[in-house]
Coordinates of C-alpha atoms in Angstrom, one line a residue:
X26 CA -92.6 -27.7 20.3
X27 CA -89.8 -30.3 21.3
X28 CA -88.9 -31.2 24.5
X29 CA -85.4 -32.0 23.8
X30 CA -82.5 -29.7 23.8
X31 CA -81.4 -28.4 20.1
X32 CA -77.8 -28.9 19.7
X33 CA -75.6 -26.5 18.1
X34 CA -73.3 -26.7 15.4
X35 CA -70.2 -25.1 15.6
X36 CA -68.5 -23.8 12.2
X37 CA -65.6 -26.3 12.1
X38 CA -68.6 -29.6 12.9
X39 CA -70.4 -27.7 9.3
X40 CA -66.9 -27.6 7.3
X41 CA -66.1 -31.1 8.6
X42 CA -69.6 -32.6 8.0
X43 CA -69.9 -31.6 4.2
X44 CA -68.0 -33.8 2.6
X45 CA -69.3 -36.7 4.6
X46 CA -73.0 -35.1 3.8
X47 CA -71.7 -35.6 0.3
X48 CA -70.8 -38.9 0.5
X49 CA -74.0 -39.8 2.6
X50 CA -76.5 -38.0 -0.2
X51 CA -74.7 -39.7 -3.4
X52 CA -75.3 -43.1 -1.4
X53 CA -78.9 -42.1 -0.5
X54 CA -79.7 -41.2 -4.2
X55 CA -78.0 -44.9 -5.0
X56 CA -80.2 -46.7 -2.2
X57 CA -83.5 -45.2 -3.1
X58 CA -83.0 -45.7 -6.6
X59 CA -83.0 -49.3 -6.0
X60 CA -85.7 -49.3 -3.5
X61 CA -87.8 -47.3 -5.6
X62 CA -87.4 -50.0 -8.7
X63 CA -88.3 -52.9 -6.3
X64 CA -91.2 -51.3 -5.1
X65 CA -92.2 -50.4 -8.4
X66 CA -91.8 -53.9 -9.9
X67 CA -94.4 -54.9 -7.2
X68 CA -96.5 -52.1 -7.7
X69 CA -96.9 -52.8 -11.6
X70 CA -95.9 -56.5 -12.3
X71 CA -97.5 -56.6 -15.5
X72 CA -95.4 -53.7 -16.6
X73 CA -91.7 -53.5 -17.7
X74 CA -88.9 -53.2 -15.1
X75 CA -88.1 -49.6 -15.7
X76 CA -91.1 -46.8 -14.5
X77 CA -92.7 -44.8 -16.9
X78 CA -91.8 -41.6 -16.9
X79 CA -93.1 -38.2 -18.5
X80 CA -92.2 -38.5 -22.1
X81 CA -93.3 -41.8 -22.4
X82 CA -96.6 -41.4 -24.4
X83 CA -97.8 -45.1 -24.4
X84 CA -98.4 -44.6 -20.8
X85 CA -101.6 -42.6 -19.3
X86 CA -100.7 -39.6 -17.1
X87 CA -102.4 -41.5 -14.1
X88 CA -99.6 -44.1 -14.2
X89 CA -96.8 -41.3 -14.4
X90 CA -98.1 -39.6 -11.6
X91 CA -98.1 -42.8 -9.5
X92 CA -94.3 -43.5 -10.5
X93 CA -93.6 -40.0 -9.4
X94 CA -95.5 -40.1 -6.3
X95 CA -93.8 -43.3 -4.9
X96 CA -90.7 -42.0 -6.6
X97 CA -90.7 -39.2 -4.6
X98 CA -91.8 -40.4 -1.3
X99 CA -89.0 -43.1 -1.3
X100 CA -86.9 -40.7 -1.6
X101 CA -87.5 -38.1 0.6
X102 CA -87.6 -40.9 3.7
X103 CA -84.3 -42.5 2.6
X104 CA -82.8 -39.2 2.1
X105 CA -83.9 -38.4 5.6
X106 CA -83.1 -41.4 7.1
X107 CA -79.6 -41.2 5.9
X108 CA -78.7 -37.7 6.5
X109 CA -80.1 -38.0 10.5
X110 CA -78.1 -41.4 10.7
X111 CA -75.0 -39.5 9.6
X112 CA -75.4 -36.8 11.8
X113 CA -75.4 -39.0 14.4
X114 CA -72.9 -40.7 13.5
X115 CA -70.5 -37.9 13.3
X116 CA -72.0 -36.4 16.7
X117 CA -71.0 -39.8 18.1
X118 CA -67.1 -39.5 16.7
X119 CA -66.8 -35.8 17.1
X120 CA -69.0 -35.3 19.8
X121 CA -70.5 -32.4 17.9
X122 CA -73.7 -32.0 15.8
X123 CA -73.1 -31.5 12.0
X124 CA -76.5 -29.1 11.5
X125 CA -78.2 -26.1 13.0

């Protein structure tokens, strides 16, 4: 359980918020794309520059799964980073929190 207060969202702060939410989730899909194809260059140097992906039979399933794992991870914690750091930010010029 949190010791910290949960702040409420009214309904105008959740109207307001979605288009910035929008806005904050297309650049989080563009930020962790780019992450994820550095990581992966470093994770498989010997490999091409793009990650295998499922219907890609030259490469074994083990290798696919990896790709997916790190895909997914990467994007999950810059998704999450970027949608907190937007609520805040619109807390901060609102003075209202965006979520439940």
């Amino acid at each position: 359980m949190s010791s910290h207060p949960q702040k409420q969202a009214s309904k105008t702060a959740k109207i307001l918020y979605r288009p910035w939410g929008l806005v904050a989730s297309i650049l989080g899909g563009l930020i962790a794309s780019k992450v994820f194809h550095q990581v992966w260059k470093r994770v498989d140097p010997q490999g091409t520059d793009d990650p295998p992906t499922p219907l890609q039979s030259e490469y074994r399933l083990r290798k696919i799964l990896i790709a997916a794992l790190a895909q997914g991870a990467i994007y999950a914690v810059v998704k999450a980073a970027i949608d907190r750091g937007g609520a805040r930010l619109f807390e901060k010029w609102t003075g209202e929190w965006p979520g439940d």
